[in-house]
Structure formats: C-alpha cells, structure tokens
C-alpha cells in the first residue's frame, strides 16, 4: 500500500492479501470434521472463492458496511489517555459500529454469501449473545430466518440479548448439554447443521474448520486496511505498535492484517487472563497447547489428559478455550506477541478510559487498553489500540 496524502478519503475495503490463506497457517488450521460436514464445507469454500472476487458481491458488501454499519469507523486520538500514559495512542473505534462491535463486519459478509447461496435459514452459536445479536440483525436486514443456539446458563445470564435476538425475529434455542455455555452451543449448532446441511452456518470468530478462518479474516480485515490508511493520513507514518484483545481472534486479525508485512510494527494481542494462572484463565496462547478443537488445529486450553478445559475470564467474549489458527502461527513465528491480561487489570482500564476519554469500552476491549497502558508507559511511542466494542452491555454488572 502506498502512503496516502492528507486529501485522500479513507476507503472502506477488505484486504485482498487475506485471500492468499487457504485454510492452512503453517502447521495450524485445516478442517477436522466428519465427512458429512466436509461436503458442506467444501461447497462453502468453493462458493466463497467464486463470489468474493465478483464486483457485484464487493459492491454490496461495501455498501452495507458504509450505509448500515457506518464504516469507516473513526481512528480517534485519545489525547488524555496519551498524556496519562506517555505515548501517542489512537483508538480504532469499532465500538461505533451498528450493534456496538466489530462482529457485524463478519455477519454482513457471511449473510450476503448465505443469500447468494439461496440458504433458507441461517444458524449461529453465541456465548454472551453478541454474535447472536449481530447475526439476527444481519438476517433481519436480508429477511432470512435465523436460529441462534445458546447454552441455557448463558441465556439466563444474558437475558437482555436473548430478548434483543427475539425482537429481531430470531429463534433462540437453548441447550443444557455440558456446562450449557458457548462450547456446548457450538456443539449443538454443529449437530443441527449436520442434520440440516441446507442451512447456512454463520460462525462468529476466526476459529473452526476451513473455510471459516479464511472468510472471517477477510471480512474483518476491513479494520486493518482502514486503520493503516487513517494513521498514515493523521501522522504521516506507521505506528510502532498495535494492540487488540484476542478471544477467538477475529477483531485482532482484522487489525493485525493491515500491518503483517510492516515488520517495523510490533503486534500485541491481549488474552483474557482471568486470574492469570493455569486453570483459571482464558489465555489460550499463553497457557494452552496445540490440539484439535472444534474442527481446527490450533492452541487450546487442555487438562493433563489433553482434553479441552473450561476457560475463565471476566469478559464473556474472551471466555473460550480455543483460538484462531493464524494467531497460533503468528505466536510460534514470533510475528506477534500475546500476553494474558488479568480480570482486574481489564476492569481498571475499563474505568480509566471511561473517565479519561468519555468512552466506555467493552470489557473485552478493555484488555487491549490495559495491555497498551502497561507496555507504552513513558515510551513516547505511536500506537493503535483496537476498541472492538462498546461497554454499555457491561455497565449492569458492578465492576
Ligand atoms: C466477541 C467479542 C470479542 C472477542 O471475539 P474476537 O473474535 O476475539 O474478536 C472482543 N470484543 C468484543 C467487543 C466482542 O463482542
């Protein structure tokens, strides 16, 4: 990408470079699924490949991002935070997107695919309900019936999001399997998908079997292309470091994708540390091991018998024992660094940013803010922090 001048408007565009990844990220990635599912995934992979390069598809995707989501999202110079930390910190404002987070970038892209495939319904899993709401929103936009699978415990904890999904016309199906949380919702949705292969399974993060990481990474890369040209426009140079929180890894890969080839940019991921000790954490890349989990080979939190373990984080969106296979590769090749951020560090950053800037970040995004504060102290660096979502949903809890 060339250096942009001050008069160039910021384009809303995904990064075509992301299409070079074909399901494998070094030794990570792939598709570990039963043969019936493999057939559906092959069909989806081929369909995505043929559609994504068509001008008509690109036009529709970009148009919805501009007029429905509200892109490009601003890059905001957080002056009071910068003064407080002693570095120049810009926030990429994904919190200003329609429905309040980056998740809508992906659901819009995939719902367009679903429509073009002629899918009669879309199905999705959700933990805290944010991906469920983003999917129900996109499904309502295009008039496609929508079923959202959710653990019963999560549905009780997130009653407001269940109401939002129903208001948007989605059917919410709760499961009592396992611990009745996100991992079980994924299993329930996969089970339904195997029996109803004509449905479109709309996966919400940079995880799962190929082609999901490829598709989600591409749709979210719009964050990085915008951020890169915005910082060049504002500062005339690239940042020294960038920060994002990592749950499954979709908002992070979205931002990172714009800077992977810029070796002078240091890339940092903030994981949900929980209590930041083994056994009480969601920091998969910090505490996990390579394993096959929910259709892909990547890092996973496992017990001593190598079985997937329950994760713990104050942030529902980070509370997942798996992670994106591309982040696994970026970790092992040391192109990116990943750090556990504890619950209490994230809560402090959540409060601090609210007071310093008048922006209440999602508790997930607060992990990235906390890591940036810690690493940028008195460094005089230029940095970008991805504010993946807004924190209105978290205010109800007394943190
Ligand atoms: C879901 C969510 C996350 C975590 O998901 P990723 O796929 O890791 O981005 C982070 N922030 C917000 C606001 C979320 O809603």
XYZ file of C-alpha atoms and ligand atoms in Angstrom:
414
model
C 0.000 0.000 0.000
C 1.266 3.477 -0.809
C 1.460 6.354 1.613
C -1.705 8.392 1.361
C -1.791 12.168 1.249
C -3.913 14.339 3.503
C -6.685 14.714 0.982
C -7.330 11.047 0.239
C -10.602 9.818 1.761
C -10.348 6.587 3.728
C -11.742 3.760 1.661
C -13.898 1.017 3.131
C -12.206 -2.109 1.770
C -11.204 -5.575 2.877
C -7.617 -6.718 2.323
C -7.321 -8.990 -0.728
C -3.990 -10.244 0.689
C -6.024 -12.239 3.211
C -7.324 -14.414 0.374
C -3.904 -15.995 -0.034
C -4.530 -18.049 3.131
C -6.231 -21.225 2.063
C -7.063 -22.802 5.386
C -3.510 -23.524 6.496
C -1.390 -21.288 8.676
C 1.882 -23.142 8.898
C 1.096 -26.363 10.725
C -2.152 -24.883 12.094
C -5.658 -24.717 10.659
C -7.250 -27.309 8.400
C -10.662 -28.958 8.785
C -11.088 -31.807 11.262
C -14.732 -32.724 10.753
C -16.885 -35.762 9.907
C -17.304 -36.479 6.154
C -20.918 -35.206 6.013
C -19.783 -31.856 7.284
C -16.760 -31.843 4.992
C -19.090 -31.906 1.986
C -20.911 -28.770 3.158
C -17.647 -27.020 3.993
C -16.152 -27.802 0.565
C -19.227 -26.353 -1.077
C -18.994 -23.258 1.096
C -15.258 -22.838 0.443
C -15.775 -23.013 -3.317
C -18.730 -20.669 -3.206
C -16.860 -18.077 -1.148
C -13.938 -18.267 -3.561
C -16.088 -17.626 -6.597
C -18.228 -14.863 -5.024
C -15.644 -12.842 -3.167
C -13.853 -11.691 -6.303
C -17.051 -10.639 -8.089
C -17.629 -6.931 -8.402
C -21.322 -7.294 -7.555
C -20.506 -9.028 -4.271
C -17.839 -6.473 -3.356
C -20.192 -3.588 -4.131
C -22.956 -4.986 -1.968
C -20.599 -5.780 0.922
C -19.004 -2.327 0.885
C -22.339 -0.588 0.505
C -23.806 -2.290 3.589
C -20.634 -1.577 5.566
C -20.937 2.095 4.684
C -24.681 2.668 4.972
C -25.801 0.049 7.514
C -22.747 -0.471 9.729
C -21.484 3.113 9.466
C -17.950 2.494 8.183
C -15.253 3.634 8.000
C -15.034 3.669 11.784
C -13.019 6.646 13.032
C -9.441 6.496 14.268
C -9.536 8.662 17.389
C -6.550 10.328 19.033
C -7.074 9.629 22.739
C -5.256 12.733 23.958
C -5.929 12.461 27.692
C -5.064 8.770 27.714
C -1.915 9.584 25.723
C -0.888 12.216 28.274
C -1.600 9.809 31.118
C 0.491 7.003 29.581
C 3.278 8.992 27.947
C 2.761 7.677 24.401
C 0.559 8.737 21.488
C -2.430 6.391 21.461
C -5.086 6.183 18.756
C -8.244 4.134 19.237
C -9.828 2.328 16.282
C -13.499 2.868 17.033
C -15.201 -0.438 16.235
C -17.434 0.370 19.208
C -19.203 2.887 16.975
C -20.394 0.242 14.515
C -24.099 -0.583 14.352
C -24.855 -3.114 17.129
C -21.759 -1.915 19.001
C -18.835 -4.093 17.959
C -16.687 -5.440 15.131
C -18.816 -8.604 14.887
C -21.189 -7.018 12.382
C -18.405 -6.776 9.728
C -18.318 -10.554 9.559
C -22.051 -11.222 9.839
C -22.771 -8.822 6.961
C -20.192 -10.561 4.762
C -21.474 -14.031 5.563
C -25.174 -13.177 5.327
C -24.541 -11.945 1.777
C -22.947 -15.298 0.987
C -25.903 -17.109 2.560
C -28.355 -15.123 0.451
C -26.400 -15.773 -2.728
C -26.238 -19.484 -1.914
C -30.020 -19.454 -1.607
C -29.932 -20.574 2.048
C -33.414 -20.915 3.559
C -32.161 -20.168 7.056
C -29.011 -19.183 8.897
C -27.895 -20.746 12.150
C -25.375 -19.432 14.636
C -23.998 -20.116 18.086
C -23.495 -17.464 20.716
C -21.960 -17.189 24.174
C -22.693 -13.786 25.620
C -25.187 -13.136 22.851
C -23.202 -10.535 20.917
C -22.599 -12.708 17.854
C -26.212 -13.887 18.124
C -27.453 -10.301 18.040
C -25.131 -9.423 15.126
C -26.359 -12.477 13.200
C -30.034 -11.831 13.987
C -29.515 -8.235 12.842
C -27.959 -9.249 9.517
C -30.624 -11.920 8.991
C -33.392 -9.364 9.584
C -31.696 -6.979 7.149
C -31.962 -9.546 4.344
C -35.143 -11.279 5.508
C -33.598 -14.707 6.112
C -34.953 -16.853 9.007
C -32.436 -17.254 11.814
C -31.869 -19.787 14.614
C -29.394 -18.995 17.386
C -28.052 -21.755 19.652
C -27.112 -20.778 23.165
C -26.191 -22.579 26.390
C -29.022 -22.387 28.914
C -26.756 -20.871 31.570
C -25.596 -18.183 29.118
C -29.193 -17.481 28.064
C -30.129 -16.862 31.693
C -27.073 -14.654 32.285
C -27.706 -12.685 29.092
C -31.471 -12.301 29.201
C -31.368 -8.874 27.542
C -29.524 -10.176 24.475
C -31.983 -13.085 24.232
C -34.798 -10.533 24.130
C -32.945 -8.491 21.509
C -32.492 -11.555 19.281
C -36.174 -12.482 19.572
C -37.172 -8.887 18.844
C -35.091 -9.109 15.676
C -37.099 -12.168 14.647
C -34.578 -14.891 15.528
C -35.474 -18.148 17.224
C -33.250 -18.739 20.277
C -32.661 -22.421 21.032
C -31.077 -23.181 24.400
C -29.059 -26.296 25.177
C -28.493 -27.959 28.533
C -25.590 -30.112 27.286
C -22.261 -29.989 29.132
C -21.748 -26.776 31.050
C -24.521 -25.127 28.997
C -22.179 -22.392 27.739
C -20.524 -21.386 24.434
C -18.621 -24.617 23.731
C -21.878 -26.561 24.099
C -23.769 -24.071 21.930
C -21.192 -24.708 19.169
C -21.689 -28.469 19.534
C -25.485 -28.030 19.371
C -25.266 -25.815 16.289
C -22.871 -28.250 14.570
C -25.202 -31.147 15.370
C -28.127 -29.268 13.828
C -26.038 -28.314 10.807
C -25.080 -31.948 10.145
C -28.777 -32.843 10.041
C -29.746 -29.728 8.075
C -26.915 -29.164 5.596
C -29.071 -26.806 3.509
C -28.858 -24.271 6.368
C -26.084 -21.684 6.372
C -23.878 -21.901 9.489
C -22.694 -18.379 10.275
C -19.619 -18.715 12.507
C -18.707 -15.689 14.588
C -14.952 -15.713 15.099
C -11.636 -16.555 13.454
C -11.934 -20.199 14.545
C -13.423 -23.505 13.415
C -12.633 -25.538 10.293
C -11.642 -24.109 6.898
C -13.113 -22.031 5.263
C -14.296 -20.084 8.333
C -10.972 -18.518 9.385
C -10.359 -17.573 5.745
C -13.764 -15.914 5.369
C -13.892 -14.242 8.774
C -10.307 -12.988 8.442
C -11.118 -11.486 5.075
C -14.334 -9.756 6.199
C -12.695 -8.371 9.357
C -9.592 -7.162 7.504
C -11.518 -4.004 6.705
C -10.473 -2.846 10.206
C -6.782 -3.064 9.339
C -6.957 -1.501 5.872
C -8.838 1.475 7.290
C -6.590 1.836 10.349
C -3.451 1.736 8.215
C -4.522 4.494 5.869
C -6.032 6.513 8.741
C -2.805 6.560 10.763
C -0.784 7.455 7.667
C -3.175 10.293 6.995
C -3.125 11.535 10.591
C 0.567 11.079 11.424
C 2.323 10.510 8.095
C 3.920 7.328 9.413
C 3.136 3.838 10.626
C 2.578 3.124 14.321
C 5.389 1.496 16.317
C 2.951 -0.892 17.945
C -0.645 -2.079 17.673
C -2.888 -3.776 20.237
C -6.068 -5.857 20.183
C -7.817 -8.294 22.500
C -7.913 -11.961 21.491
C -10.872 -14.214 22.222
C -11.310 -16.354 19.137
C -9.160 -13.741 17.446
C -11.350 -12.030 14.839
C -11.070 -8.363 15.815
C -7.346 -8.867 16.382
C -6.701 -10.481 12.991
C -8.838 -7.717 11.486
C -6.471 -5.032 12.787
C -3.238 -7.055 12.512
C -3.887 -7.983 8.860
C -3.228 -4.387 7.821
C 0.283 -4.445 9.320
C 1.595 -8.023 8.988
C 4.052 -7.084 6.243
C 5.245 -3.963 8.089
C 7.991 -5.657 10.083
C 8.738 -2.422 11.959
C 5.277 -2.551 13.578
C 5.175 -4.550 16.826
C 1.984 -6.573 17.132
C 0.491 -7.331 20.562
C -2.523 -9.459 21.499
C -4.214 -9.251 24.915
C -5.753 -12.501 26.083
C -8.396 -12.938 28.753
C -6.122 -13.760 31.650
C -8.798 -14.456 34.228
C -6.782 -14.792 37.410
C -3.758 -15.236 35.063
C -2.866 -18.620 36.477
C -3.112 -22.057 34.940
C -6.601 -23.493 35.471
C -8.235 -20.113 35.893
C -7.688 -18.313 32.615
C -8.854 -17.918 29.027
C -5.339 -17.051 27.788
C -5.090 -19.883 25.272
C -1.870 -18.816 23.553
C -0.159 -18.169 26.881
C -1.262 -21.288 28.791
C -2.536 -23.716 26.123
C -1.032 -26.390 23.881
C -1.510 -27.267 20.205
C -4.549 -29.565 19.831
C -7.500 -30.277 17.563
C -10.549 -28.494 18.938
C -13.902 -27.781 17.280
C -12.724 -28.546 13.776
C -9.315 -26.870 13.667
C -5.736 -27.480 14.812
C -4.580 -24.600 16.958
C -3.723 -23.836 20.552
C -6.265 -24.959 23.126
C -6.554 -24.947 26.911
C -6.273 -28.614 27.877
C -6.127 -30.642 31.092
C -3.399 -33.178 31.917
C -5.142 -35.792 29.725
C -5.143 -33.310 26.810
C -8.912 -32.790 26.947
C -10.277 -29.259 26.308
C -10.682 -27.398 29.544
C -13.163 -24.794 30.696
C -11.864 -21.245 30.378
C -12.361 -18.348 32.787
C -12.451 -14.645 32.031
C -14.436 -11.657 33.277
C -15.124 -10.957 29.575
C -17.670 -13.339 28.049
C -16.316 -12.612 24.559
C -12.837 -13.828 25.561
C -14.049 -16.814 27.569
C -13.217 -19.591 25.081
C -10.629 -22.401 25.367
C -9.731 -22.312 21.640
C -8.175 -19.653 19.411
C -7.612 -18.798 15.754
C -5.054 -20.968 13.913
C -3.476 -17.869 12.370
C -2.778 -16.385 15.790
C -1.198 -19.743 16.706
C 1.140 -19.325 13.746
C 1.849 -15.657 14.488
C 2.715 -16.673 18.045
C 5.049 -19.504 17.074
C 6.808 -17.460 14.369
C 7.003 -14.532 16.831
C 5.466 -12.086 14.369
C 3.026 -11.230 17.145
C 3.252 -11.363 20.933
C 0.416 -12.479 23.197
C 0.028 -11.616 26.854
C -2.512 -12.584 29.496
C -4.290 -9.559 30.959
C -5.975 -10.280 34.264
C -9.614 -9.554 35.058
C -8.677 -6.802 37.496
C -6.273 -5.088 35.055
C -9.059 -5.056 32.442
C -11.582 -3.654 34.911
C -9.160 -0.852 35.859
C -8.710 0.060 32.173
C -12.496 -0.052 31.631
C -12.941 2.550 34.360
C -9.914 4.611 33.360
C -10.891 5.020 29.716
C -14.455 5.941 30.734
C -13.151 8.782 32.895
C -10.286 9.964 30.715
C -11.978 9.928 27.327
C -15.745 9.613 27.819
C -15.607 6.236 26.107
C -16.734 3.136 27.981
C -15.062 0.197 26.225
C -16.427 -3.339 26.198
C -14.753 -5.334 28.963
C -13.193 -7.443 26.166
C -11.629 -4.365 24.529
C -10.512 -3.149 27.965
C -7.959 -5.974 27.951
C -6.258 -4.385 24.924
C -6.376 -0.949 26.566
C -4.840 -2.377 29.754
C -2.005 -4.061 27.852
C -1.278 -0.869 25.922
C -1.141 1.182 29.124
C 1.294 -1.297 30.651
C 3.593 -1.583 27.632
C 3.578 2.051 26.458
C 4.298 3.738 29.787
C 6.705 6.686 29.164
C 7.801 5.196 25.820
C 6.790 8.104 23.597
C 5.560 5.556 21.039
C 2.893 5.928 18.385
C 0.316 3.165 18.852
C -3.126 1.964 17.782
C -5.483 0.104 20.111
C -8.472 -1.676 18.617
C -11.592 -0.766 20.571
C -13.531 -3.856 19.489
C -16.806 -2.871 21.128
C -18.710 -0.570 23.442
C -19.220 -1.261 27.108
C -22.909 -0.451 27.604
C -23.572 -4.181 27.980
C -21.134 -4.344 30.898
C -22.475 -1.423 32.940
C -25.179 -3.538 34.547
C -22.503 -5.516 36.359
C -20.906 -3.821 39.317
C -17.226 -3.962 38.375
C -16.888 -11.165 20.723
C -16.061 -10.033 21.109
C -14.672 -10.128 21.242
C -13.905 -11.415 21.075
O -14.002 -12.004 19.830
P -12.795 -11.995 18.790
O -13.216 -12.968 17.760
O -11.564 -12.416 19.528
O -12.667 -10.620 18.286
C -13.949 -8.992 21.554
N -14.561 -7.810 21.757
C -15.896 -7.670 21.644
C -16.498 -6.334 21.875
C -16.687 -8.771 21.325
O -18.013 -8.621 21.216
